[in-house]
């Protein structure tokens, strides 16, 4: 099956800092989503981005499908950004998402 | 618009007991998924329905897990009998449609049911 690798696995930031999270995948995809899992376990949709660039407030994401990677940028981080960030992809012709193992982010005040 | 609903939120049972989880997807979403998330890992697909038909249950441990979506709307996932290794969060997700490159592929998740098997 498709392999999804996320880096770094853990990240500690001071409030106000910027960060970049990376997601590499091993095959062609037609769906890529970024999620934030909050401390209560809820998966919150951040971006649906199989290709291109999108921005939403302090967050933005870029997927370069031909090179099989996606980046999630967090600017001016806040303590409420803490949690686990998951990248998930769906291969063309397949039916469900395959998740990476996540990046655990801790933003300290 | 209401999100994906799940119940119960928490469940604690003894091993070898039975348990059932319920999911109501976003209105109009034809595709429904059940995922299992073990602590420290990403969610993994158990079963996927398109309307009331199963389209992928290859990762479902069918000797103890079963799922149904009788009227093409809400769904029930059952474990009978439960084992210690079934302790996990069970997540339900839905999408409008899943086909080729259409943007209707985006999946939305419910709050999950945290199962502890003692």
PDB file of C-alpha atoms in Angstrom:
ATOM      1  CA  UNK A   1       0.000   0.000   0.000  1.00  0.00           C
ATOM      2  CA  UNK A   2       0.875   3.656  -0.123  1.00  0.00           C
ATOM      3  CA  UNK A   3       3.404   4.937   2.429  1.00  0.00           C
ATOM      4  CA  UNK A   4       2.857   8.277   4.160  1.00  0.00           C
ATOM      5  CA  UNK A   5       5.701   9.781   6.161  1.00  0.00           C
ATOM      6  CA  UNK A   6       5.401  12.895   8.274  1.00  0.00           C
ATOM      7  CA  UNK A   7       8.192  14.965   9.756  1.00  0.00           C
ATOM      8  CA  UNK A   8       9.158  16.008  12.294  1.00  0.00           C
ATOM      9  CA  UNK A   9       7.433  13.545  14.649  1.00  0.00           C
ATOM     10  CA  UNK A  10       7.564  16.030  17.519  1.00  0.00           C
ATOM     11  CA  UNK A  11       7.888  19.815  17.602  1.00  0.00           C
ATOM     12  CA  UNK A  12       8.023  22.261  20.498  1.00  0.00           C
ATOM     13  CA  UNK A  13       7.587  25.966  19.735  1.00  0.00           C
ATOM     14  CA  UNK A  14       7.360  29.196  21.644  1.00  0.00           C
ATOM     15  CA  UNK A  15       4.191  31.170  21.079  1.00  0.00           C
ATOM     16  CA  UNK A  16       4.578  33.434  18.045  1.00  0.00           C
ATOM     17  CA  UNK A  17       7.039  31.192  16.208  1.00  0.00           C
ATOM     18  CA  UNK A  18       6.519  29.819  12.698  1.00  0.00           C
ATOM     19  CA  UNK A  19       6.796  26.179  11.636  1.00  0.00           C
ATOM     20  CA  UNK A  20       6.686  23.894   8.608  1.00  0.00           C
ATOM     21  CA  UNK A  21       5.360  20.342   8.718  1.00  0.00           C
ATOM     22  CA  UNK A  22       6.119  17.934   5.893  1.00  0.00           C
ATOM     23  CA  UNK A  23       4.246  14.981   4.412  1.00  0.00           C
ATOM     24  CA  UNK A  24       5.858  12.637   1.870  1.00  0.00           C
ATOM     25  CA  UNK A  25       3.865   9.974   0.057  1.00  0.00           C
ATOM     26  CA  UNK A  26       4.934   7.097  -2.146  1.00  0.00           C
ATOM     27  CA  UNK A  27       2.348   7.024  -4.947  1.00  0.00           C
ATOM     28  CA  UNK A  28       0.001   9.196  -7.005  1.00  0.00           C
ATOM     29  CA  UNK A  29      -2.928  10.579  -5.030  1.00  0.00           C
ATOM     30  CA  UNK A  30      -6.186  12.304  -5.861  1.00  0.00           C
ATOM     31  CA  UNK A  31      -7.023  13.354  -2.319  1.00  0.00           C
ATOM     32  CA  UNK A  32      -4.774  14.848   0.326  1.00  0.00           C
ATOM     33  CA  UNK A  33      -6.105  16.261   3.555  1.00  0.00           C
ATOM     34  CA  UNK A  34      -4.471  17.900   6.570  1.00  0.00           C
ATOM     35  CA  UNK A  35      -6.147  17.465   9.945  1.00  0.00           C
ATOM     36  CA  UNK A  36      -5.563  18.835  13.429  1.00  0.00           C
ATOM     37  CA  UNK A  37      -6.434  16.418  16.232  1.00  0.00           C
ATOM     38  CA  UNK A  38      -7.130  18.441  19.324  1.00  0.00           C
ATOM     39  CA  UNK A  39      -6.494  17.219  22.888  1.00  0.00           C
ATOM     40  CA  UNK A  40     -10.051  15.853  23.044  1.00  0.00           C
ATOM     41  CA  UNK A  41      -9.407  13.620  20.027  1.00  0.00           C
ATOM     42  CA  UNK A  42     -11.536  15.475  17.480  1.00  0.00           C
ATOM     43  CA  UNK A  43     -10.106  15.495  13.942  1.00  0.00           C
ATOM     44  CA  UNK A  44     -10.591  18.950  12.503  1.00  0.00           C
ATOM     45  CA  UNK A  45     -10.314  19.498   8.757  1.00  0.00           C
ATOM     46  CA  UNK A  46      -7.653  22.032   7.882  1.00  0.00           C
ATOM     47  CA  UNK A  47      -7.177  21.634   4.149  1.00  0.00           C
ATOM     48  CA  UNK A  48      -8.355  19.511   1.251  1.00  0.00           C
ATOM     49  CA  UNK A  49      -5.387  19.987  -1.079  1.00  0.00           C
ATOM     50  CA  UNK A  50      -4.525  17.280  -3.634  1.00  0.00           C
ATOM     51  CA  UNK A  51      -2.476  19.905  -5.482  1.00  0.00           C
ATOM     52  CA  UNK A  52      -1.634  23.589  -5.379  1.00  0.00           C
ATOM     53  CA  UNK A  53      -1.592  26.099  -2.536  1.00  0.00           C
ATOM     54  CA  UNK A  54      -4.285  27.224  -0.123  1.00  0.00           C
ATOM     55  CA  UNK A  55      -4.341  29.636   2.778  1.00  0.00           C
ATOM     56  CA  UNK A  56      -6.676  29.968   5.736  1.00  0.00           C
ATOM     57  CA  UNK A  57      -5.714  32.640   8.227  1.00  0.00           C
ATOM     58  CA  UNK A  58      -2.399  31.772   9.870  1.00  0.00           C
ATOM     59  CA  UNK A  59      -2.286  28.388   8.142  1.00  0.00           C
ATOM     60  CA  UNK A  60      -1.341  27.600   4.587  1.00  0.00           C
ATOM     61  CA  UNK A  61      -0.572  24.410   2.689  1.00  0.00           C
ATOM     62  CA  UNK A  62       1.149  23.469  -0.525  1.00  0.00           C
ATOM     63  CA  UNK A  63       1.034  20.122  -2.324  1.00  0.00           C
ATOM     64  CA  UNK A  64       3.431  19.302  -5.154  1.00  0.00           C
ATOM     65  CA  UNK A  65       1.775  16.156  -6.467  1.00  0.00           C
ATOM     66  CA  UNK A  66       4.419  15.438  -9.116  1.00  0.00           C
ATOM     67  CA  UNK A  67       7.101  15.331  -6.413  1.00  0.00           C
ATOM     68  CA  UNK A  68       4.839  13.544  -3.898  1.00  0.00           C
ATOM     69  CA  UNK A  69       4.988  15.870  -0.943  1.00  0.00           C
ATOM     70  CA  UNK A  70       2.885  18.408   0.907  1.00  0.00           C
ATOM     71  CA  UNK A  71       3.812  21.137   3.386  1.00  0.00           C
ATOM     72  CA  UNK A  72       1.732  22.720   6.121  1.00  0.00           C
ATOM     73  CA  UNK A  73       2.834  26.148   7.344  1.00  0.00           C
ATOM     74  CA  UNK A  74       1.789  27.537  10.692  1.00  0.00           C
ATOM     75  CA  UNK A  75       2.636  31.187  11.307  1.00  0.00           C
ATOM     76  CA  UNK A  76       2.532  33.122  14.589  1.00  0.00           C
ATOM     77  CA  UNK A  77       1.714  29.945  16.507  1.00  0.00           C
ATOM     78  CA  UNK A  78      -0.667  30.051  19.476  1.00  0.00           C
ATOM     79  CA  UNK A  79      -1.109  27.652  22.389  1.00  0.00           C
ATOM     80  CA  UNK A  80      -4.411  26.546  20.863  1.00  0.00           C
ATOM     81  CA  UNK A  81      -2.444  25.179  17.877  1.00  0.00           C
ATOM     82  CA  UNK A  82      -1.117  22.393  20.125  1.00  0.00           C
ATOM     83  CA  UNK A  83      -2.127  18.853  19.226  1.00  0.00           C
ATOM     84  CA  UNK A  84      -1.326  16.318  16.543  1.00  0.00           C
ATOM     85  CA  UNK A  85      -1.307  17.211  12.856  1.00  0.00           C
ATOM     86  CA  UNK A  86      -2.103  14.405  10.428  1.00  0.00           C
ATOM     87  CA  UNK A  87      -1.613  14.198   6.705  1.00  0.00           C
ATOM     88  CA  UNK A  88      -3.875  11.683   4.940  1.00  0.00           C
ATOM     89  CA  UNK A  89      -3.914  10.660   1.289  1.00  0.00           C
ATOM     90  CA  UNK A  90      -6.069   8.608  -1.038  1.00  0.00           C
ATOM     91  CA  UNK A  91      -4.553   6.834  -4.011  1.00  0.00           C
ATOM     92  CA  UNK A  92      -6.159   7.186  -7.393  1.00  0.00           C
ATOM     93  CA  UNK A  93      -8.501   4.224  -7.771  1.00  0.00           C
ATOM     94  CA  UNK A  94      -8.506   3.473  -4.034  1.00  0.00           C
ATOM     95  CA  UNK A  95     -11.334   4.256  -1.720  1.00  0.00           C
ATOM     96  CA  UNK A  96     -10.234   5.475   1.703  1.00  0.00           C
ATOM     97  CA  UNK A  97      -7.627   7.683   3.331  1.00  0.00           C
ATOM     98  CA  UNK A  98      -4.246   6.420   4.490  1.00  0.00           C
ATOM     99  CA  UNK A  99      -2.911   8.436   7.388  1.00  0.00           C
ATOM    100  CA  UNK A 100       0.640   9.294   8.357  1.00  0.00           C
ATOM    101  CA  UNK A 101       1.778   8.844  11.932  1.00  0.00           C
ATOM    102  CA  UNK A 102       1.380  12.536  12.692  1.00  0.00           C
ATOM    103  CA  UNK A 103       3.413  15.464  13.991  1.00  0.00           C
ATOM    104  CA  UNK A 104       2.853  16.233  17.662  1.00  0.00           C
ATOM    105  CA  UNK A 105       3.053  20.008  18.183  1.00  0.00           C
ATOM    106  CA  UNK A 106       3.357  21.696  21.536  1.00  0.00           C
ATOM    107  CA  UNK A 107       3.204  25.489  21.646  1.00  0.00           C
ATOM    108  CA  UNK A 108       4.456  26.950  24.899  1.00  0.00           C
ATOM    109  CA  UNK A 109       3.382  30.383  26.215  1.00  0.00           C
TER     110      UNK A 109
ATOM    111  CA  UNK B   1     -24.857  22.245   9.013  1.00  0.00           C
ATOM    112  CA  UNK B   2     -24.574  19.481  11.610  1.00  0.00           C
ATOM    113  CA  UNK B   3     -21.401  17.420  11.625  1.00  0.00           C
ATOM    114  CA  UNK B   4     -20.928  13.665  11.970  1.00  0.00           C
ATOM    115  CA  UNK B   5     -22.539  12.415  15.177  1.00  0.00           C
ATOM    116  CA  UNK B   6     -21.309   9.436  17.198  1.00  0.00           C
ATOM    117  CA  UNK B   7     -22.370   7.763  20.412  1.00  0.00           C
ATOM    118  CA  UNK B   8     -21.422   6.834  23.007  1.00  0.00           C
ATOM    119  CA  UNK B   9     -18.366   9.026  23.524  1.00  0.00           C
ATOM    120  CA  UNK B  10     -16.774   6.633  26.016  1.00  0.00           C
ATOM    121  CA  UNK B  11     -17.243   2.949  26.795  1.00  0.00           C
ATOM    122  CA  UNK B  12     -15.510   0.648  29.269  1.00  0.00           C
ATOM    123  CA  UNK B  13     -16.145  -3.105  29.052  1.00  0.00           C
ATOM    124  CA  UNK B  14     -14.603  -6.369  30.202  1.00  0.00           C
ATOM    125  CA  UNK B  15     -12.883  -8.600  27.643  1.00  0.00           C
ATOM    126  CA  UNK B  16     -15.226 -11.069  25.926  1.00  0.00           C
ATOM    127  CA  UNK B  17     -18.172  -8.663  26.314  1.00  0.00           C
ATOM    128  CA  UNK B  18     -20.000  -7.094  23.377  1.00  0.00           C
ATOM    129  CA  UNK B  19     -20.199  -3.426  22.439  1.00  0.00           C
ATOM    130  CA  UNK B  20     -21.872  -1.360  19.732  1.00  0.00           C
ATOM    131  CA  UNK B  21     -21.155   2.093  18.364  1.00  0.00           C
ATOM    132  CA  UNK B  22     -23.511   4.328  16.414  1.00  0.00           C
ATOM    133  CA  UNK B  23     -22.791   6.915  13.734  1.00  0.00           C
ATOM    134  CA  UNK B  24     -24.971   9.418  11.888  1.00  0.00           C
ATOM    135  CA  UNK B  25     -23.173  11.031   8.926  1.00  0.00           C
ATOM    136  CA  UNK B  26     -23.562  14.513   7.532  1.00  0.00           C
ATOM    137  CA  UNK B  27     -26.895  14.834   5.763  1.00  0.00           C
ATOM    138  CA  UNK B  28     -26.634  13.894   2.097  1.00  0.00           C
ATOM    139  CA  UNK B  29     -23.295  12.113   2.399  1.00  0.00           C
ATOM    140  CA  UNK B  30     -23.423   8.822   0.522  1.00  0.00           C
ATOM    141  CA  UNK B  31     -20.109   7.428   1.746  1.00  0.00           C
ATOM    142  CA  UNK B  32     -19.510   6.397   5.365  1.00  0.00           C
ATOM    143  CA  UNK B  33     -16.290   5.102   6.903  1.00  0.00           C
ATOM    144  CA  UNK B  34     -15.311   3.493  10.202  1.00  0.00           C
ATOM    145  CA  UNK B  35     -11.698   3.949  11.316  1.00  0.00           C
ATOM    146  CA  UNK B  36      -9.823   2.555  14.317  1.00  0.00           C
ATOM    147  CA  UNK B  37      -7.214   4.772  15.983  1.00  0.00           C
ATOM    148  CA  UNK B  38      -4.844   3.121  18.453  1.00  0.00           C
ATOM    149  CA  UNK B  39      -3.045   5.451  20.860  1.00  0.00           C
ATOM    150  CA  UNK B  40      -0.062   7.133  19.202  1.00  0.00           C
ATOM    151  CA  UNK B  41      -1.004   6.109  15.656  1.00  0.00           C
ATOM    152  CA  UNK B  42      -2.996   7.518  12.779  1.00  0.00           C
ATOM    153  CA  UNK B  43      -6.501   6.213  12.076  1.00  0.00           C
ATOM    154  CA  UNK B  44      -6.801   3.026  10.009  1.00  0.00           C
ATOM    155  CA  UNK B  45      -9.818   2.106   7.890  1.00  0.00           C
ATOM    156  CA  UNK B  46     -12.020  -0.741   9.088  1.00  0.00           C
ATOM    157  CA  UNK B  47     -14.914  -0.565   6.625  1.00  0.00           C
ATOM    158  CA  UNK B  48     -16.383   1.740   3.996  1.00  0.00           C
ATOM    159  CA  UNK B  49     -20.003   1.957   2.831  1.00  0.00           C
ATOM    160  CA  UNK B  50     -21.370   3.579  -0.299  1.00  0.00           C
ATOM    161  CA  UNK B  51     -25.062   4.166   0.472  1.00  0.00           C
ATOM    162  CA  UNK B  52     -26.041   0.878   2.152  1.00  0.00           C
ATOM    163  CA  UNK B  53     -23.503  -1.337   0.381  1.00  0.00           C
ATOM    164  CA  UNK B  54     -20.046  -2.359   1.595  1.00  0.00           C
ATOM    165  CA  UNK B  55     -17.287  -1.299  -0.796  1.00  0.00           C
ATOM    166  CA  UNK B  56     -14.227  -2.155   1.325  1.00  0.00           C
ATOM    167  CA  UNK B  57     -14.070  -4.327   4.431  1.00  0.00           C
ATOM    168  CA  UNK B  58     -10.673  -5.891   3.756  1.00  0.00           C
ATOM    169  CA  UNK B  59      -9.220  -4.596   7.059  1.00  0.00           C
ATOM    170  CA  UNK B  60     -12.206  -5.538   9.229  1.00  0.00           C
ATOM    171  CA  UNK B  61     -11.539  -8.494  11.625  1.00  0.00           C
ATOM    172  CA  UNK B  62     -14.689 -10.271  10.579  1.00  0.00           C
ATOM    173  CA  UNK B  63     -14.473 -12.962  13.244  1.00  0.00           C
ATOM    174  CA  UNK B  64     -15.393 -10.364  15.862  1.00  0.00           C
ATOM    175  CA  UNK B  65     -16.317  -7.099  14.134  1.00  0.00           C
ATOM    176  CA  UNK B  66     -19.463  -6.416  12.155  1.00  0.00           C
ATOM    177  CA  UNK B  67     -21.018  -3.278  10.719  1.00  0.00           C
ATOM    178  CA  UNK B  68     -24.211  -2.356   8.954  1.00  0.00           C
ATOM    179  CA  UNK B  69     -25.821   0.631   7.291  1.00  0.00           C
ATOM    180  CA  UNK B  70     -29.302  -0.659   6.609  1.00  0.00           C
ATOM    181  CA  UNK B  71     -31.072   2.411   5.223  1.00  0.00           C
ATOM    182  CA  UNK B  72     -28.040   4.135   3.734  1.00  0.00           C
ATOM    183  CA  UNK B  73     -27.924   6.750   6.479  1.00  0.00           C
ATOM    184  CA  UNK B  74     -26.748   5.892   9.989  1.00  0.00           C
ATOM    185  CA  UNK B  75     -24.491   2.975  10.789  1.00  0.00           C
ATOM    186  CA  UNK B  76     -23.650   0.622  13.655  1.00  0.00           C
ATOM    187  CA  UNK B  77     -20.288  -1.020  14.360  1.00  0.00           C
ATOM    188  CA  UNK B  78     -20.270  -4.001  16.719  1.00  0.00           C
ATOM    189  CA  UNK B  79     -17.497  -5.938  18.448  1.00  0.00           C
ATOM    190  CA  UNK B  80     -18.317  -9.385  19.817  1.00  0.00           C
ATOM    191  CA  UNK B  81     -16.411 -10.620  21.775  1.00  0.00           C
ATOM    192  CA  UNK B  82     -14.012  -7.789  22.623  1.00  0.00           C
ATOM    193  CA  UNK B  83     -10.296  -8.351  23.203  1.00  0.00           C
ATOM    194  CA  UNK B  84      -7.807  -6.225  25.105  1.00  0.00           C
ATOM    195  CA  UNK B  85      -6.201  -5.090  21.827  1.00  0.00           C
ATOM    196  CA  UNK B  86      -9.512  -3.564  20.695  1.00  0.00           C
ATOM    197  CA  UNK B  87      -8.920  -0.665  23.099  1.00  0.00           C
ATOM    198  CA  UNK B  88      -8.843   2.329  20.772  1.00  0.00           C
ATOM    199  CA  UNK B  89     -10.822   5.289  19.498  1.00  0.00           C
ATOM    200  CA  UNK B  90     -13.388   4.370  16.855  1.00  0.00           C
ATOM    201  CA  UNK B  91     -13.947   7.190  14.390  1.00  0.00           C
ATOM    202  CA  UNK B  92     -16.760   7.554  11.916  1.00  0.00           C
ATOM    203  CA  UNK B  93     -16.332   9.743   8.847  1.00  0.00           C
ATOM    204  CA  UNK B  94     -18.432  10.645   5.832  1.00  0.00           C
ATOM    205  CA  UNK B  95     -18.004  12.196   2.426  1.00  0.00           C
ATOM    206  CA  UNK B  96     -20.488  13.370  -0.177  1.00  0.00           C
ATOM    207  CA  UNK B  97     -19.198  11.003  -2.822  1.00  0.00           C
ATOM    208  CA  UNK B  98     -15.982   9.302  -3.705  1.00  0.00           C
ATOM    209  CA  UNK B  99     -15.171   9.093  -7.376  1.00  0.00           C
ATOM    210  CA  UNK B 100     -12.057   9.772  -9.377  1.00  0.00           C
ATOM    211  CA  UNK B 101     -10.728  13.267  -9.009  1.00  0.00           C
ATOM    212  CA  UNK B 102     -13.910  14.982  -7.848  1.00  0.00           C
ATOM    213  CA  UNK B 103     -13.542  17.295  -4.887  1.00  0.00           C
ATOM    214  CA  UNK B 104     -16.396  15.519  -3.174  1.00  0.00           C
ATOM    215  CA  UNK B 105     -13.739  13.178  -1.795  1.00  0.00           C
ATOM    216  CA  UNK B 106     -13.221  15.373   1.287  1.00  0.00           C
ATOM    217  CA  UNK B 107     -13.896  13.396   4.463  1.00  0.00           C
ATOM    218  CA  UNK B 108     -15.318  14.795   7.700  1.00  0.00           C
ATOM    219  CA  UNK B 109     -14.898  13.025  11.031  1.00  0.00           C
ATOM    220  CA  UNK B 110     -17.061  12.628  14.090  1.00  0.00           C
ATOM    221  CA  UNK B 111     -15.799  13.079  17.676  1.00  0.00           C
ATOM    222  CA  UNK B 112     -15.089   9.348  18.087  1.00  0.00           C
ATOM    223  CA  UNK B 113     -15.882   6.705  20.692  1.00  0.00           C
ATOM    224  CA  UNK B 114     -13.078   5.869  23.123  1.00  0.00           C
ATOM    225  CA  UNK B 115     -13.260   2.152  23.984  1.00  0.00           C
ATOM    226  CA  UNK B 116     -11.370   0.655  26.919  1.00  0.00           C
ATOM    227  CA  UNK B 117     -11.344  -3.143  27.252  1.00  0.00           C
ATOM    228  CA  UNK B 118     -10.298  -4.408  30.698  1.00  0.00           C
TER     229      UNK B 118
END
